[in-house]
Amino acid sequence: MSARPELGRFDLTMIVISLVIGMGIFRTPVDAAAGAGSPAIFFAAWIVAGLIALCGALTFAEIGSRYPITGGYFRVFSYAYHPSFAFAVTSVVLVANAASVAGVALIGAEYLVPVLAPTSGDPAGLARLIAAASLVLFFALNLLGLRTSARVQNLLTAIKLLLLLGLASALVLAEPATAGSPVAAPPAPPDAPRGAVEAFGLALIATSFTYGGYQQTINFGSEVRDARRVVPQAIGLGLAVIISLYLLLNLTYVRVLGFDALASADSIAAQVAAAAFGEAAGVALSLLLFLAVLGFVNVAMLTNPRLLLAMSEDAALPAGLARVSARTGAPTAALTLFVAVALASLFAAGTFDVILNYTMFLDSIGMAAGAAALFVLRRQTSHLDDLAIYRMRLYPALPLLFIAAYLFIAFAVASADPQAAVRGAGIFAAFAVVDLVARRRRRSPSARPPEP
């Protein structure tokens, strides 16, 4: 794919924000509070996860600056490790991302159903139809090309940021929750006592999931103007906005709902909006949440097909998936496959809570391995050090801290849900074996991707 550089700093910063802020911030605070068991551990997990994300952002910013290429995530793994490892990690990530897109679209549609058809006899079926229509709509939009998709993304991200700031305003507009407050629901029965380390690990799983996604920015590579400077700047700016918003929103949730109620709450965004603006705010909130979901759906269709495209160009997938529109530059074949998998997942995807552990185990291994690739890139691309590329400070301490943190998260997931870890490891191994066998049958060498 001969990509035209069409994305600037503002475009990429908005993409970073949309990649990270999906529906997680409206759901994972409940899981984090339930796992933490105390406000101190809860806020510690959010702060530590933010610092870990910052370490990761700096690490992946340098990776993107040293190796600015479309499909960078897959090609970084291929360059630093082995093509079969890259194939396995990327394939699992793509399948998980497609299922997540379907699940998130469904969550957004469920907010919209009571507004469009409050007396529907089949709200679940209607929600699936709305979610499917959303996927098809943004499939058509992305066929128009990167420039059009990026402009729509900027608008949807702006709406999402306004929604989050509106919710955060409840920090000063709403009365704080008390034991007798109608907002503060009675706490759920306590689970068996757990140690502080275990509680922190459970909270960190949820909070880290909510911070993930910024690393996919490196998939745009050569489609970014002045990528060696703009990629790290966009990642840094985006993460600064996200960390600030997340801490502000969680302060709002705890103040308005109360910590015990938060640990067992449903529809926390709706409860906070009702406390600050009255029950009538529910309709407006539902529409805004649906638009926020559309931003995530669109950005997923911007990033994931470029991974499929890179895999096809490097002979890891059939050559037909490398087909690109001559008029718009859109990766039509790869986009079609990704949306097809998402639509298929829509009618079989698990709930958000089921997806969380499975996705976090695989993402933790992939994120740790991706960050470790920087050590290889620094050694292999030392000739770039005198050029205008981004070089992180406190190297190698920050990437090592990031790697250790994500290995801890993987261990926490495996301890909390061994079946999710075993299934994830099994699927990863199966993809790796499939690629090794395919390479041996076609007798193709493990070709390295282009040099940085």
XYZ file of N, CA and C in Angstrom, residues 145-309:
495
model
N -12.638 6.731 2.242
C -11.240 7.121 2.381
C -10.898 7.679 3.746
N -9.613 7.749 4.016
C -9.107 8.145 5.327
C -9.457 9.586 5.673
N -9.381 10.487 4.713
C -9.632 11.894 4.998
C -11.067 12.105 5.478
N -12.031 11.491 4.790
C -13.435 11.618 5.185
C -13.672 10.998 6.552
N -13.131 9.800 6.775
C -13.305 9.117 8.057
C -12.697 9.925 9.193
N -11.540 10.540 8.939
C -10.874 11.320 9.986
C -11.692 12.554 10.360
N -12.317 13.192 9.377
C -13.137 14.370 9.673
C -14.343 13.994 10.530
N -14.991 12.894 10.180
C -16.118 12.424 10.991
C -15.634 12.051 12.390
N -14.451 11.447 12.458
C -13.894 11.057 13.751
C -13.645 12.270 14.637
N -13.138 13.333 14.060
C -12.902 14.553 14.836
C -14.200 15.066 15.456
N -15.288 15.039 14.676
C -16.585 15.503 15.170
C -17.091 14.607 16.295
N -17.037 13.287 16.094
C -17.536 12.354 17.103
C -16.709 12.422 18.383
N -15.406 12.619 18.244
C -14.554 12.724 19.433
C -14.861 14.000 20.201
N -15.125 15.084 19.488
C -15.496 16.335 20.157
C -16.788 16.151 20.952
N -17.766 15.447 20.366
C -19.020 15.164 21.073
C -18.748 14.323 22.315
N -17.870 13.334 22.181
C -17.535 12.465 23.311
C -16.886 13.264 24.441
N -15.974 14.163 24.097
C -15.313 14.974 25.121
C -16.305 15.900 25.821
N -17.244 16.472 25.063
C -18.270 17.319 25.672
C -19.148 16.513 26.619
N -19.466 15.267 26.236
C -20.253 14.390 27.105
C -19.519 14.135 28.418
N -18.235 13.812 28.324
C -17.460 13.514 29.526
C -17.334 14.747 30.424
N -17.107 15.901 29.818
C -17.015 17.130 30.611
C -18.362 17.464 31.254
N -19.452 17.186 30.527
C -20.775 17.403 31.101
C -21.019 16.524 32.312
N -20.628 15.254 32.215
C -20.763 14.360 33.366
C -19.882 14.819 34.523
N -18.667 15.254 34.199
C -17.748 15.694 35.247
C -18.274 16.932 35.971
N -19.113 17.722 35.292
C -19.654 18.920 35.938
C -20.560 18.569 37.112
N -21.019 17.319 37.160
C -21.824 16.876 38.299
C -21.033 16.926 39.598
N -19.719 16.986 39.489
C -18.866 17.085 40.678
C -19.225 18.317 41.503
N -19.648 19.390 40.825
C -20.012 20.618 41.536
C -21.517 20.883 41.500
N -22.238 20.276 40.544
C -23.666 20.559 40.404
C -24.543 19.643 41.247
N -24.088 18.409 41.488
C -24.905 17.438 42.211
C -24.541 17.420 43.690
N -25.531 17.068 44.505
C -25.271 16.909 45.932
C -24.474 15.628 46.161
N -23.529 15.653 47.101
C -22.789 14.416 47.387
C -23.702 13.354 47.968
N -23.399 12.104 47.654
C -24.212 10.994 48.135
C -24.032 10.823 49.633
N -25.130 10.449 50.303
C -25.078 10.092 51.719
C -25.732 8.737 51.880
N -25.665 8.193 53.058
C -26.227 6.856 53.288
C -27.704 6.812 52.957
N -28.431 7.929 53.165
C -29.859 7.933 52.895
C -30.231 8.532 51.564
N -29.259 8.848 50.757
C -29.520 9.492 49.478
C -30.208 8.541 48.525
N -31.212 9.016 47.731
C -31.836 8.141 46.741
C -30.886 7.737 45.643
N -29.804 8.513 45.450
C -28.838 8.142 44.423
C -28.002 6.963 44.876
N -27.676 6.944 46.153
C -26.782 5.912 46.673
C -27.558 4.642 46.951
N -27.452 3.669 46.057
C -28.100 2.383 46.246
C -27.410 1.636 47.374
N -28.127 0.699 48.026
C -27.475 -0.072 49.083
C -26.338 -0.892 48.519
N -25.249 -1.009 49.253
C -24.108 -1.761 48.745
C -24.419 -3.232 48.603
N -23.717 -3.873 47.662
C -23.872 -5.310 47.477
C -23.246 -6.036 48.653
N -23.709 -7.276 48.935
C -23.085 -8.049 49.998
C -21.599 -8.200 49.731
N -20.765 -8.040 50.751
C -19.320 -8.105 50.519
C -18.870 -9.488 50.112
N -17.855 -9.532 49.234
C -17.239 -10.797 48.875
C -16.348 -11.254 50.020
N -15.784 -12.424 49.849
C -14.838 -12.911 50.840
C -13.674 -11.934 50.939
N -13.143 -11.732 52.146
C -12.031 -10.785 52.297
C -10.858 -11.158 51.399
N -10.214 -10.166 50.839
C -9.041 -10.394 50.005
C -7.927 -9.452 50.449
N -6.698 -9.858 50.162
C -5.563 -9.045 50.539
C -5.457 -7.802 49.687
N -4.642 -6.860 50.151
C -4.496 -5.591 49.444
C -3.891 -5.786 48.063
N -2.915 -6.701 47.942
C -2.277 -6.932 46.646
C -3.275 -7.522 45.658
N -4.064 -8.498 46.113
C -5.075 -9.104 45.236
C -6.125 -8.074 44.836
N -6.576 -7.268 45.797
C -7.575 -6.239 45.500
C -7.031 -5.224 44.499
N -5.784 -4.822 44.702
C -5.164 -3.876 43.777
C -5.041 -4.489 42.386
N -4.672 -5.769 42.302
C -4.553 -6.442 41.008
C -5.874 -6.490 40.272
N -6.966 -6.813 40.991
C -8.284 -6.865 40.358
C -8.709 -5.482 39.861
N -8.451 -4.459 40.662
C -8.797 -3.100 40.234
C -7.946 -2.667 39.048
N -6.691 -3.093 39.038
C -5.780 -2.689 37.964
C -6.164 -3.330 36.629
N -6.749 -4.541 36.658
C -7.214 -5.182 35.422
C -8.233 -4.275 34.730
N -9.225 -3.825 35.505
C -10.288 -2.998 34.925
C -9.769 -1.637 34.479
N -8.965 -0.993 35.317
C -8.497 0.351 34.969
C -7.544 0.325 33.781
N -6.694 -0.686 33.707
C -5.752 -0.771 32.583
C -6.483 -1.022 31.274
N -7.559 -1.818 31.320
C -8.375 -2.038 30.122
C -8.912 -0.706 29.603
N -9.321 0.163 30.523
C -9.913 1.443 30.136
C -8.889 2.384 29.522
N -7.611 2.212 29.871
C -6.554 3.071 29.331
C -5.968 2.540 28.022
N -6.291 1.320 27.627
C -5.651 0.713 26.464
C -6.160 1.262 25.146
N -5.362 1.095 24.092
C -5.773 1.468 22.743
C -4.828 2.422 22.049
N -4.103 3.248 22.816
C -3.228 4.262 22.206
C -2.150 3.646 21.332
N -1.731 2.402 21.656
C -0.643 1.768 20.901
C -1.023 1.510 19.449
N -2.330 1.451 19.149
C -2.753 1.192 17.773
C -2.469 2.376 16.849
N -2.145 3.521 17.426
C -1.835 4.695 16.607
C -0.673 4.433 15.663
N 0.271 3.578 16.066
C 1.430 3.325 15.211
C 1.049 2.575 13.945
N -0.203 2.067 13.852
C -0.620 1.366 12.640
C -0.765 2.306 11.446
N -0.894 3.617 11.694
C -1.068 4.558 10.583
C 0.256 4.908 9.913
N 1.333 4.956 10.691
C 2.674 5.121 10.167
C 2.815 6.119 9.047
N 2.999 5.610 7.822
C 3.288 6.463 6.672
C 2.089 7.285 6.211
N 0.907 7.102 6.845
C -0.253 7.913 6.510
C -0.315 9.199 7.343
N 0.708 9.421 8.169
C 0.782 10.607 9.020
C 1.828 11.565 8.465
N 1.465 12.843 8.373
C 2.431 13.845 7.922
C 3.509 14.044 8.989
N 4.773 13.977 8.565
C 5.903 14.135 9.492
C 5.749 13.186 10.677
N 5.595 11.884 10.359
C 5.225 10.892 11.368
C 6.218 10.793 12.515
N 7.508 10.966 12.238
C 8.503 10.787 13.304
C 8.320 11.801 14.435
N 7.749 12.968 14.129
C 7.483 13.964 15.170
C 6.039 13.924 15.638
N 5.106 13.743 14.696
C 3.690 13.882 15.017
C 3.168 12.702 15.835
N 3.600 11.472 15.551
C 3.096 10.302 16.283
C 3.363 10.421 17.784
N 4.606 10.680 18.225
C 4.820 10.811 19.673
C 4.090 11.998 20.288
N 3.990 13.113 19.550
C 3.283 14.273 20.086
C 1.802 13.963 20.285
N 1.186 13.297 19.309
C -0.240 12.979 19.400
C -0.515 11.999 20.536
N 0.341 10.995 20.693
C 0.155 10.028 21.778
C 0.277 10.720 23.132
N 1.279 11.578 23.287
C 1.464 12.279 24.555
C 0.319 13.217 24.881
N -0.123 14.013 23.906
C -1.233 14.934 24.122
C -2.521 14.179 24.439
N -2.789 13.130 23.667
C -3.999 12.351 23.883
C -4.045 11.733 25.268
N -2.937 11.133 25.707
C -2.902 10.502 27.034
C -3.050 11.528 28.145
N -2.483 12.716 27.977
C -2.625 13.751 29.006
C -4.093 14.132 29.193
N -4.821 14.284 28.083
C -6.250 14.599 28.153
C -7.012 13.460 28.813
N -6.707 12.232 28.422
C -7.444 11.064 28.910
C -7.237 10.854 30.406
N -5.992 10.910 30.872
C -5.717 10.705 32.296
C -6.445 11.755 33.138
N -6.411 13.000 32.696
C -7.088 14.074 33.432
C -8.591 13.828 33.500
N -9.193 13.459 32.368
C -10.635 13.207 32.335
C -11.020 12.015 33.205
N -10.245 10.955 33.142
C -10.575 9.753 33.910
C -10.553 10.019 35.414
N -9.529 10.711 35.888
C -9.459 11.008 37.319
C -10.613 11.915 37.741
N -10.942 12.894 36.901
C -12.045 13.801 37.204
C -13.373 13.050 37.243
N -13.599 12.152 36.282
C -14.852 11.401 36.236
C -14.986 10.457 37.426
N -13.904 9.813 37.820
C -14.000 8.890 38.947
C -14.220 9.618 40.263
N -13.641 10.794 40.408
C -13.969 11.628 41.564
C -15.462 11.956 41.575
N -16.010 12.242 40.387
C -17.434 12.547 40.266
C -18.283 11.348 40.642
N -17.959 10.170 40.109
C -18.730 8.966 40.411
C -18.782 8.708 41.912
N -17.620 8.781 42.566
C -17.558 8.465 43.994
C -18.305 9.515 44.815
N -18.169 10.782 44.443
C -18.834 11.839 45.211
C -20.346 11.781 45.049
N -20.821 11.550 43.815
C -22.257 11.615 43.546
C -22.969 10.331 43.951
N -22.370 9.172 43.671
C -23.022 7.897 43.952
C -22.641 7.328 45.313
N -21.440 7.641 45.777
C -20.915 6.976 46.961
C -20.129 5.745 46.543
N -19.040 5.451 47.251
C -18.165 4.359 46.814
C -18.866 3.007 46.883
N -19.582 2.727 47.974
C -20.242 1.426 48.109
C -21.281 1.214 47.017
N -22.041 2.265 46.692
C -23.045 2.150 45.633
C -22.391 1.983 44.273
N -21.265 2.659 44.050
C -20.560 2.539 42.772
C -20.144 1.100 42.511
N -19.739 0.381 43.548
C -19.244 -0.987 43.392
C -20.318 -1.952 42.912
N -21.589 -1.556 42.975
C -22.664 -2.454 42.530
C -23.670 -1.740 41.639
N -23.276 -0.604 41.069
C -24.219 0.234 40.326
C -24.435 -0.263 38.903
N -25.591 0.074 38.353
C -25.889 -0.102 36.931
C -26.057 1.290 36.323
N -25.652 1.438 35.063
C -25.858 2.698 34.336
C -25.362 3.900 35.140
N -24.077 3.862 35.501
C -23.547 4.920 36.362
C -23.636 6.293 35.704
N -23.448 6.350 34.387
C -23.531 7.641 33.706
C -24.935 8.223 33.813
N -25.958 7.378 33.644
C -27.336 7.848 33.734
C -27.659 8.327 35.147
N -27.167 7.614 36.153
C -27.424 8.014 37.538
C -26.775 9.360 37.861
N -25.550 9.545 37.399
C -24.855 10.806 37.657
C -25.558 11.954 36.934
N -25.959 11.732 35.679
C -26.648 12.780 34.921
C -27.971 13.147 35.575
N -28.710 12.143 36.055
C -29.986 12.414 36.710
C -29.788 13.212 37.994
N -28.723 12.894 38.738
C -28.456 13.611 39.986
C -28.100 15.070 39.726
N -27.426 15.337 38.615
C -26.966 16.700 38.327
C -27.992 17.524 37.562
N -28.695 16.890 36.622
C -29.532 17.654 35.689
C -31.004 17.246 35.716
N -31.372 16.252 36.508
C -32.746 15.798 36.551
C -32.985 14.612 35.637
N -34.122 13.948 35.847
C -34.420 12.731 35.093
C -34.532 12.986 33.594
N -34.931 14.199 33.192
C -35.087 14.502 31.764
C -33.768 14.422 31.015
N -32.670 14.484 31.745
C -31.361 14.406 31.090
C -31.096 13.023 30.522
N -31.918 12.045 30.906
C -31.681 10.674 30.453
C -31.740 10.522 28.947
N -32.702 11.195 28.296
C -32.836 11.079 26.840
C -31.615 11.659 26.141
N -31.217 12.859 26.550
C -30.039 13.484 25.937
C -28.798 12.641 26.172
N -28.670 12.084 27.378
C -27.508 11.256 27.688
C -27.478 10.019 26.802
N -28.628 9.397 26.589
C -28.681 8.198 25.754
C -28.211 8.492 24.333
N -28.654 9.615 23.778
C -28.229 9.985 22.428
C -26.733 10.271 22.377
N -26.220 10.977 23.380
C -24.793 11.304 23.400
C -23.937 10.059 23.593
N -24.392 9.139 24.432
C -23.646 7.895 24.618
C -23.605 7.086 23.326
N -24.713 7.086 22.598
C -24.730 6.370 21.324
C -23.738 6.994 20.351
N -23.678 8.318 20.309
C -22.703 8.988 19.439
C -21.273 8.700 19.889
N -21.063 8.616 21.197
C -19.734 8.270 21.703
C -19.330 6.876 21.248
N -20.286 5.968 21.230
C -20.030 4.609 20.753
C -19.667 4.622 19.272
N -20.365 5.435 18.492
C -20.067 5.504 17.064
C -18.634 5.961 16.823
N -18.124 6.830 17.684
C -16.729 7.245 17.559
C -15.785 6.074 17.720
N -16.076 5.189 18.666
C -15.232 4.007 18.861
C -15.344 3.055 17.677
N -16.569 2.857 17.170
C -16.775 1.977 16.013
C -15.988 2.490 14.815
N -16.050 3.796 14.577
C -15.357 4.369 13.425
C -13.846 4.226 13.547
N -13.304 4.525 14.719
C -11.849 4.467 14.862
C -11.355 3.024 14.796
N -12.176 2.071 15.229
C -11.792 0.662 15.099
C -11.699 0.261 13.632
N -12.592 0.815 12.806
C -12.535 0.523 11.374
C -11.403 1.283 10.682
N -10.920 2.340 11.308
C -9.757 3.043 10.774
C -8.472 2.252 11.011
N -8.345 1.640 12.190
C -7.066 1.040 12.582
C -6.926 -0.428 12.205
N -7.923 -1.242 12.527
C -7.760 -2.696 12.399
C -7.555 -3.195 10.973
N -8.278 -2.676 9.974
C -8.014 -3.148 8.608
C -6.578 -2.910 8.156
N -5.910 -1.919 8.715
C -4.522 -1.659 8.320
C -3.579 -2.739 8.846
N -3.960 -3.396 9.923
C -3.204 -4.566 10.371
C -3.376 -5.717 9.388
N -4.619 -5.968 8.972
C -4.874 -7.016 7.979
C -4.131 -6.725 6.685
N -4.117 -5.462 6.295
C -3.426 -5.055 5.073
C -1.936 -5.365 5.166
